Coordinates of C-alpha atoms in Angstrom, one line a residue:
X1 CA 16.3 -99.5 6.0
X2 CA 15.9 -97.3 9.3
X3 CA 14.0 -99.8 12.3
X4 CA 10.9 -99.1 12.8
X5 CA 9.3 -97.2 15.8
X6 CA 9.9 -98.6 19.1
X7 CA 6.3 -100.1 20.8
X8 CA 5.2 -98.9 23.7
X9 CA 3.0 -100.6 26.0
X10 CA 0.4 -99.1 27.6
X11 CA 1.2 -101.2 30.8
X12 CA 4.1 -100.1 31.4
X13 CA 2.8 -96.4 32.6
X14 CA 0.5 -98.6 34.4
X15 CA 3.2 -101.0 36.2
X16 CA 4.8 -98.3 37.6
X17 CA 1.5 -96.3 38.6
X18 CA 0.8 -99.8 40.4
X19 CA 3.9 -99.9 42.3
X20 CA 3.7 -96.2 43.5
X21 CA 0.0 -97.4 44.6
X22 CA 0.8 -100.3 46.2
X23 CA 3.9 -97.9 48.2
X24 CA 1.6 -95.2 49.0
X25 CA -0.8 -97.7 49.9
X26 CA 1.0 -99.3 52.6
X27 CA 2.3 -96.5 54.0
X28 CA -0.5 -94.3 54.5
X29 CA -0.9 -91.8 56.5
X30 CA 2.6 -91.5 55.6
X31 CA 3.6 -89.9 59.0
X32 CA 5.0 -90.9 62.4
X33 CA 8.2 -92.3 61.3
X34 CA 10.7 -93.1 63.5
X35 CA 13.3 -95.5 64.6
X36 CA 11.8 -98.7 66.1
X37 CA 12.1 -98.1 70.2
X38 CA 13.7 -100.0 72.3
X39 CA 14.4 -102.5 69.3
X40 CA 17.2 -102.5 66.5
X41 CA 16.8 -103.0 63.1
X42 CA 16.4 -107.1 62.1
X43 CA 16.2 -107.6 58.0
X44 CA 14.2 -110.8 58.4
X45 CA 10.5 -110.2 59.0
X46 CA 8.2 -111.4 62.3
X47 CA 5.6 -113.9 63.0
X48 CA 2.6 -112.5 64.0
X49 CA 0.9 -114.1 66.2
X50 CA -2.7 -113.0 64.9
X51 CA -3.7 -112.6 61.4
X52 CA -7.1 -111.4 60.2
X53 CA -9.3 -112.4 57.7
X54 CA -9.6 -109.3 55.4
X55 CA -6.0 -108.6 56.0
X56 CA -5.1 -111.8 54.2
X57 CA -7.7 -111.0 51.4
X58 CA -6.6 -107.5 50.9
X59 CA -2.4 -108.7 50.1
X60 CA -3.6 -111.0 48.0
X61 CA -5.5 -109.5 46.1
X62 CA -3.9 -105.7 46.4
X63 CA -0.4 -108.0 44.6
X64 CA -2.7 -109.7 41.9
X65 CA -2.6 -106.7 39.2
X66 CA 0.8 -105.7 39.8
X67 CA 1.7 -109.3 39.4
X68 CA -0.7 -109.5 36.3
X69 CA 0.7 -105.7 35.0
X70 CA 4.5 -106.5 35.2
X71 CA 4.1 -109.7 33.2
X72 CA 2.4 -108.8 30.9
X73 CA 4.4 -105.6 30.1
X74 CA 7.6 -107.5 29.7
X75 CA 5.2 -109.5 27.5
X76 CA 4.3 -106.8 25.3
X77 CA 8.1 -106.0 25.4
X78 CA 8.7 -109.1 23.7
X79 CA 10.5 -110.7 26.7
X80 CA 10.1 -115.0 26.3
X81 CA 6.9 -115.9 28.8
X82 CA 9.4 -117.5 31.5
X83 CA 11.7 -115.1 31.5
X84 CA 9.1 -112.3 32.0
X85 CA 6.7 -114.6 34.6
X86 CA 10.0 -114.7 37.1
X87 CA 11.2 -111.1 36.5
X88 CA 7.6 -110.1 37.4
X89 CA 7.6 -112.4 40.4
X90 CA 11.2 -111.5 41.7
X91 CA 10.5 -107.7 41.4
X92 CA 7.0 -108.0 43.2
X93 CA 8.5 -109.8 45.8
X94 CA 11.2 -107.7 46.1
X95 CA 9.1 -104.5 46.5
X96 CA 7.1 -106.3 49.1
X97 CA 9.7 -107.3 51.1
X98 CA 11.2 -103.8 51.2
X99 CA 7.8 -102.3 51.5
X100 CA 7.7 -104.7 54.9
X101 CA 11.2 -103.6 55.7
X102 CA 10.2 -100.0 55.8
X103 CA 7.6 -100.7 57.8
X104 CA 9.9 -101.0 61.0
X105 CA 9.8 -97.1 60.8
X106 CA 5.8 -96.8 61.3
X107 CA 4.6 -97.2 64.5
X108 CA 0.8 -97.5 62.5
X109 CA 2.3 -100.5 60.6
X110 CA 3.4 -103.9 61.3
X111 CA 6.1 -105.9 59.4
X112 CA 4.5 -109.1 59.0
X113 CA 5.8 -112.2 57.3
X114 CA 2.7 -113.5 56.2
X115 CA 1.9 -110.2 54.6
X116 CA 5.1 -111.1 52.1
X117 CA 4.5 -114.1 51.4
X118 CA 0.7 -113.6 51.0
X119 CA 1.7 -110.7 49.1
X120 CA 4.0 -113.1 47.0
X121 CA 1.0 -115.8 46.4
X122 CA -1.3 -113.0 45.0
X123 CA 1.5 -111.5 42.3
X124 CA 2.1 -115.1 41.7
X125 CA -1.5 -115.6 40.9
X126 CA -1.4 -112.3 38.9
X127 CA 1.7 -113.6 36.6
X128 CA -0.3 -116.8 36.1
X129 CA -3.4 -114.5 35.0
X130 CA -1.1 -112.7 32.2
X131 CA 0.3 -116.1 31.6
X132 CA -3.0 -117.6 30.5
X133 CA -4.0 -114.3 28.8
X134 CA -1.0 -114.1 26.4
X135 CA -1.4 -118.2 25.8
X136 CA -5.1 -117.4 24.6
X137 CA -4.4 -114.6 22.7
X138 CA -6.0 -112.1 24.2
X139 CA -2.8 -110.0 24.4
X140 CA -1.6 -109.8 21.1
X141 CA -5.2 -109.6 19.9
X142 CA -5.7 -106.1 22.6
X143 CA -2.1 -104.9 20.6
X144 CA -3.5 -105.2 17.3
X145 CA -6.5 -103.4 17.8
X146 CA -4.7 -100.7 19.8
X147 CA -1.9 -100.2 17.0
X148 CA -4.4 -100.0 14.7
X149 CA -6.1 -97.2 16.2
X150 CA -3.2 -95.4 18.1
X151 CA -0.5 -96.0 17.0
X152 CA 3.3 -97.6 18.6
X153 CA 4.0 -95.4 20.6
X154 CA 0.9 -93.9 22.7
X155 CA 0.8 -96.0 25.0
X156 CA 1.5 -93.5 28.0
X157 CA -2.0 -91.4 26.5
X158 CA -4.1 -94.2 26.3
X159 CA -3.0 -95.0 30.8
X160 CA -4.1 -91.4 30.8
X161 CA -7.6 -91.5 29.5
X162 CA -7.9 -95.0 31.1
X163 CA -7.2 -93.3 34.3
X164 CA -9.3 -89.9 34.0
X165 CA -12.3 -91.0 35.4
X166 CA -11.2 -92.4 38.7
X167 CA -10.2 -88.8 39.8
X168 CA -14.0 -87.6 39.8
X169 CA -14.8 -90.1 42.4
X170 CA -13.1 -87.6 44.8
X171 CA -15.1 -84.7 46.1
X172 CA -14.6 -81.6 43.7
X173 CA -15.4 -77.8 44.5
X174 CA -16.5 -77.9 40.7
X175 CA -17.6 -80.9 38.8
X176 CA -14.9 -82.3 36.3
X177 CA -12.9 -80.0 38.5
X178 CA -9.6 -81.7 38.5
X179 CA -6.1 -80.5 39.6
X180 CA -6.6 -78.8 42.6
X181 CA -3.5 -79.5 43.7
X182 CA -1.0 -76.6 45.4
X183 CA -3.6 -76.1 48.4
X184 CA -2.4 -79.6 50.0
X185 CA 1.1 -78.8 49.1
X186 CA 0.8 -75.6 51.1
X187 CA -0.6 -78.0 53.8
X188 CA 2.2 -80.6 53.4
X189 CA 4.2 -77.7 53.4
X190 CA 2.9 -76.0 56.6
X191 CA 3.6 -79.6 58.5
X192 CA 7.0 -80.0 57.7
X193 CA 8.5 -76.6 58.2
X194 CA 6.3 -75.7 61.6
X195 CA 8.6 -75.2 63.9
X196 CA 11.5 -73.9 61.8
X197 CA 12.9 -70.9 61.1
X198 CA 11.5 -71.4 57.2
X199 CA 8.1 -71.2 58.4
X200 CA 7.7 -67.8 58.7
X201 CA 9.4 -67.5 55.1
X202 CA 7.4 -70.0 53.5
X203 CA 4.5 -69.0 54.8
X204 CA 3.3 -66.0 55.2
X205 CA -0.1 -64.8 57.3
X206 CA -1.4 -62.7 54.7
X207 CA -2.7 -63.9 51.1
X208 CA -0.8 -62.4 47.9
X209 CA -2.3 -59.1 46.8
X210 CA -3.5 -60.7 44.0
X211 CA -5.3 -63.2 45.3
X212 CA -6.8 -60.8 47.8
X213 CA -7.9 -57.8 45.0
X214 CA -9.5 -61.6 42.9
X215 CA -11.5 -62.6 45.9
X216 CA -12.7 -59.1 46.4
X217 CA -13.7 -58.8 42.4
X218 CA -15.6 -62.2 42.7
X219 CA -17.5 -61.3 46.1
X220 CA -18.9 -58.5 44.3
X221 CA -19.7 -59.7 40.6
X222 CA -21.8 -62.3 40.2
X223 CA -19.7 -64.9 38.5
X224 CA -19.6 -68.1 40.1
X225 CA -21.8 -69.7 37.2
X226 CA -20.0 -68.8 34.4
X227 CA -17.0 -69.9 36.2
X228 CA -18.5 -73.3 37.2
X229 CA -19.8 -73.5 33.3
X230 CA -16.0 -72.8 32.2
X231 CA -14.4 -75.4 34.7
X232 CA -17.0 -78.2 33.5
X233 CA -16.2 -77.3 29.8
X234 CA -12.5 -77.2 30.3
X235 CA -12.3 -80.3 32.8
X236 CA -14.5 -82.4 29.6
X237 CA -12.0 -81.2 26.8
X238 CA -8.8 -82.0 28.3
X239 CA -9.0 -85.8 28.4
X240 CA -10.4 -85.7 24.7
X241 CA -7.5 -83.5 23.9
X242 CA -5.5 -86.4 25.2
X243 CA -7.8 -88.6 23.0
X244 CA -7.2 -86.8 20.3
X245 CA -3.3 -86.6 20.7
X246 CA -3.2 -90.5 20.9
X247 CA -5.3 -91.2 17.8
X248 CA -5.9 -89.6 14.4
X249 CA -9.0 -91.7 13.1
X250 CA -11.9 -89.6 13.0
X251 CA -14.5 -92.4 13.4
X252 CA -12.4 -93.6 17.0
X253 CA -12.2 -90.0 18.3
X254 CA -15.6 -89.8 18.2
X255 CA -16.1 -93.7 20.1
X256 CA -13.5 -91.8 22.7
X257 CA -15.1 -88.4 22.8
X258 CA -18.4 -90.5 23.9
X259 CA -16.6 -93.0 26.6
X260 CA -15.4 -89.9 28.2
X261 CA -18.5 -87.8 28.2
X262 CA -20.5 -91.0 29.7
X263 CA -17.6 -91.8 32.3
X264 CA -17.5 -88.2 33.4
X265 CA -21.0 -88.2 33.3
X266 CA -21.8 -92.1 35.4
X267 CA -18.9 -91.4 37.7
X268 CA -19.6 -88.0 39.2
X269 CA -23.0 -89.1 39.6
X270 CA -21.7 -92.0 41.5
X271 CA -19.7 -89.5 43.7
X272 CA -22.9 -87.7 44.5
X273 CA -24.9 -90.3 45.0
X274 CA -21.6 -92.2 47.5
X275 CA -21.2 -88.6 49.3
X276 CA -25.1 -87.3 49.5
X277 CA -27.3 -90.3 49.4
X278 CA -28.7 -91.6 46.0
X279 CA -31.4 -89.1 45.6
X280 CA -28.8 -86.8 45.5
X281 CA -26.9 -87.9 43.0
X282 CA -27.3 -85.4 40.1
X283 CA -27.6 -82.3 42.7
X284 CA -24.4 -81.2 40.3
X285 CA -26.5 -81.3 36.8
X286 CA -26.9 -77.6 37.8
X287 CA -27.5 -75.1 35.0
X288 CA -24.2 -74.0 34.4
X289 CA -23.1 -77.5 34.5
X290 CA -25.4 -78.5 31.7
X291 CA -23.9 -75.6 30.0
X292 CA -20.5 -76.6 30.4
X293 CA -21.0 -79.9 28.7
X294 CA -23.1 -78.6 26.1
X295 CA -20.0 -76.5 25.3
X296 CA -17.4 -79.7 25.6
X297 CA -20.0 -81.2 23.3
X298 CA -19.5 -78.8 20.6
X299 CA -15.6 -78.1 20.8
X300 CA -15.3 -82.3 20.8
X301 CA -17.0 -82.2 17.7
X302 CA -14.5 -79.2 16.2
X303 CA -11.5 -81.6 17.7
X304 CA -12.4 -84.2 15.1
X305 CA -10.8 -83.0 12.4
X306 CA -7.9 -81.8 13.8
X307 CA -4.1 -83.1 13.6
X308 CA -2.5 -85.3 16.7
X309 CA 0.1 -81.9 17.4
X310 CA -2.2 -79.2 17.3
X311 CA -4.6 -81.3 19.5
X312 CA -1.7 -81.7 21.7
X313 CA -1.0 -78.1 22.1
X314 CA -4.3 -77.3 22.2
X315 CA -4.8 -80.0 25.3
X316 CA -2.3 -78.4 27.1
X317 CA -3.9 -74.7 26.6
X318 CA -6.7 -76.1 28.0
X319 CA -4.7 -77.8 31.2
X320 CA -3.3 -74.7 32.1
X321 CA -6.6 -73.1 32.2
X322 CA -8.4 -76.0 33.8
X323 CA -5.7 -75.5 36.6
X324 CA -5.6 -71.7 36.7
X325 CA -9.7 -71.6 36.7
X326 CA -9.9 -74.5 40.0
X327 CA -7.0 -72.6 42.0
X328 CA -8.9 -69.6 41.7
X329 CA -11.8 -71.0 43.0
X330 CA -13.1 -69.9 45.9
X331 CA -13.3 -71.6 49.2
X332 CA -16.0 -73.0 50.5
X333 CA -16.6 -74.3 54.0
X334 CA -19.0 -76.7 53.4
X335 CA -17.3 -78.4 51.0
X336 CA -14.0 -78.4 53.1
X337 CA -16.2 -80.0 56.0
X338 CA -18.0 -82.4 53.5
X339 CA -13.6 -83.8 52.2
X340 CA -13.2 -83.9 55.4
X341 CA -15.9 -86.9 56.0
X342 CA -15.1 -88.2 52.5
X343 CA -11.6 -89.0 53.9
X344 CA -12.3 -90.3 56.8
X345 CA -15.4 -92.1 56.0
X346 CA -17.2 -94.2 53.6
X347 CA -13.7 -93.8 50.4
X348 CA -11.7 -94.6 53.5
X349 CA -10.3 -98.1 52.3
X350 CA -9.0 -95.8 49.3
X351 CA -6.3 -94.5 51.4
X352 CA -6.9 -90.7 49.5
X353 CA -6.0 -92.1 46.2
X354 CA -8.6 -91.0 44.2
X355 CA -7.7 -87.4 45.9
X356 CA -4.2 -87.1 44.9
X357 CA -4.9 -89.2 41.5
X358 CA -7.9 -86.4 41.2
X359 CA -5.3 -83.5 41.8
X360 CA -2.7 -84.9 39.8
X361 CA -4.3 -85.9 36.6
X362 CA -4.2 -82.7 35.0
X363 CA -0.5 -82.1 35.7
X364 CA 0.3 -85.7 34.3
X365 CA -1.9 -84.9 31.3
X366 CA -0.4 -80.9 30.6
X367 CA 3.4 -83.0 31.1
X368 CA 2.3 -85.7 28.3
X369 CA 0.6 -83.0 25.9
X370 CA 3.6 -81.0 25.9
X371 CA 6.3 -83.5 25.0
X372 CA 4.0 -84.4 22.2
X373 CA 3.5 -81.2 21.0
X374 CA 7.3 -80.2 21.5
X375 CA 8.5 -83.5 20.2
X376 CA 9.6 -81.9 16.7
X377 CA 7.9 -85.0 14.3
X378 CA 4.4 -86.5 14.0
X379 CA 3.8 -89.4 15.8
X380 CA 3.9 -92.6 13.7
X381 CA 0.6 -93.0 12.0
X382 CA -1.2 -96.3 13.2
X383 CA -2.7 -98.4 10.1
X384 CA -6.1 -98.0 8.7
X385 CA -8.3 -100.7 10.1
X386 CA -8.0 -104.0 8.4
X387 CA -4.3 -103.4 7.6
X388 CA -1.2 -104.7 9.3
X389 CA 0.6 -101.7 11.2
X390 CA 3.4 -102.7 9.3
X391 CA 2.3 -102.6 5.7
X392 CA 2.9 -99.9 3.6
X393 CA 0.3 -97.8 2.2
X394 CA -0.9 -98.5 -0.8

């Protein structure tokens, strides 16, 4: 008898989204590096001789759910609890300590010793957390419910629609607008060539052709709306095209079609409301928007019925066009000016995350929708509800 399929937990996408968060994080603004002056390099970390309050709240807490994450994905990996608490431990101390290491090379960052070991405590407290949860039951109770509605090995779709929602809290040109993503890689770009003789290469004064003949055709037809309609239908479909590549129960599609449609919905208004002032916060409920999800509404409802593959390649259709329609946008200087106090302002303490989580999403989600529609072979089918995922079928 063949073994059966492999399980994938849906922490560990997570674990190492957490790690690259934590990085990012602590880095930020991610420029300025240099070599320590007037010091050398010393592996053991300083004393500070000042610590303050929220700093020591913020490692402790910033370690807890990678701590909590890691342990609980060696857990779900069937790893034996002790042996999983200290691999989760070691490797979130580890990454701290190097995190602090690196540090040395940022004149806007201090290597602190207290920030490891604080840092230590909280993933401590974290494995502890996942500890208590898989003693209780909670774990393997979360595994049979998601197995019986998704399936072994979707764990990596699941992190995806999980995550969807956390993008919008960003600023968009368009709402559900997601995946705006080669303009700040032109600016990235721009940075770290100026100077060189690359730059001129890399980048040129004048716009492509094309994008200069598609700016002239959309100054002088009137299509904003039906572009904004278009870019809130596509950017509702594509996570429930990832909802509908991780599960094929009808009756769950339509409990994930609905989460998403309310997330989308509660967390751009939160935006608005965050950015504009709460009186504001459903200036995007404009008529082309209501449009757009009236037309999500009705191709969620024709995704229902149909197969985990041909979702899949119909998810990534729509990524392509999602990213194709919000790089085509045009630019606007009021919203450039209103990012511009978004990042520097009240999302601050976010360190831009949202942004690039905002820009990336749809990439991430196109990647994941093509190796399951190019994976040659169904995904296991999970078990009708009340059935052990391994049972046969009657």
């Amino acid at each position: 008898m063949s073994p059966g399929p492999v399980h994938r937990s849906t922490a560990w996408p997570l674990a190492y989204v957490a790690l690259a968060l934590v990085a990012y994080a602590s880095f930020y603004p991610l420029r300025g590096w240099a070599w320590p002056p007037g010091s050398e390099f010393h592996w053991w970390l300083p004393k500070l001789p000042n610590e303050y309050a929220d700093d020591l709240a913020a490692n402790v807490l910033g370690y807890m759910p990678l701590g909590a994450i890691w342990c609980l994905a060696c857990l779900r990996s069937n790893w034996r609890p002790v042996l999983a608490a200290l691999w989760a431990l070691v490797l979130c101390s580890l990454w701290s300590y190097g995190i602090e290491l690196v540090q040395h090379f940022l004149p806007s960052r201090v290597p602190s010793l207290m920030d490891w070991v604080l840092n230590t405590l909280g993933a401590a407290w974290g494995v502890l957390a996942a500890l208590t949860m898989h003693a209780l039951g909670w774990v393997d109770l979360w595994h049979r419910w998601r197995v019986t509605w998704f399936g072994r090995q979707n764990g990596a779709g699941l992190a995806l629609v999980l995550m969807w929602p956390v993008g919008l809290l960003t600023p968009l040109t368009w709402p559900l607008g997601e995946g705006r993503l080669l303009p700040h890689l032109h600016a990235l770009l721009d940075e770290a060539a100026r100077g060189s003789v690359w730059h001129t290469w890399l980048m040129p004064d004048a716009p492509p052709v094309f994008w200069q003949r598609w700016q002239f055709w959309v100054g002088t037809h009137d299509v904003l709306g039906e572009m904004e309609a278009l870019t809130v239908l596509l950017g509702a479909l594509l996570p429930m095209c990832v909802a509908a590549a991780t599960s094929r129960h009808r009756s769950f599609r339509i409990g994930l079609f609905s989460l998403v449609v309310v997330a989308g919905f509660v967390v751009t208004s939160l935006s608005s409301g965050l950015n504009f002032g709460l009186s504001h916060a459903w200036v995007w409920m404009t008529l082309p928007s209501i449009w757009g999800l009236l037309g999500a509404a009705v191709a969620g409802w024709a995704l229902l019925a149909v197969p985990v593959r041909v979702a899949a390649w119909l998810g990534l259709g729509v990524a392509v066009g999602l990213v194709l329609l919000v790089h085509l946008a045009p630019s606007d200087p009021y919203f450039a000016q209103n990012l511009q106090a978004w990042e520097r302002g009240l999302f601050i303490k976010f360190h831009g995350l949202t942004r690039w989580l905002g820009q990336l999403w749809p990439w991430a989600a196109a990647a994941w929708l093509a190796s399951q529609a190019l994976a040659g072979r169904r995904p296991p089918s999970a078990a009708p509800a009340g059935q052990s995922p391994s049972a046969p079928n009657a």
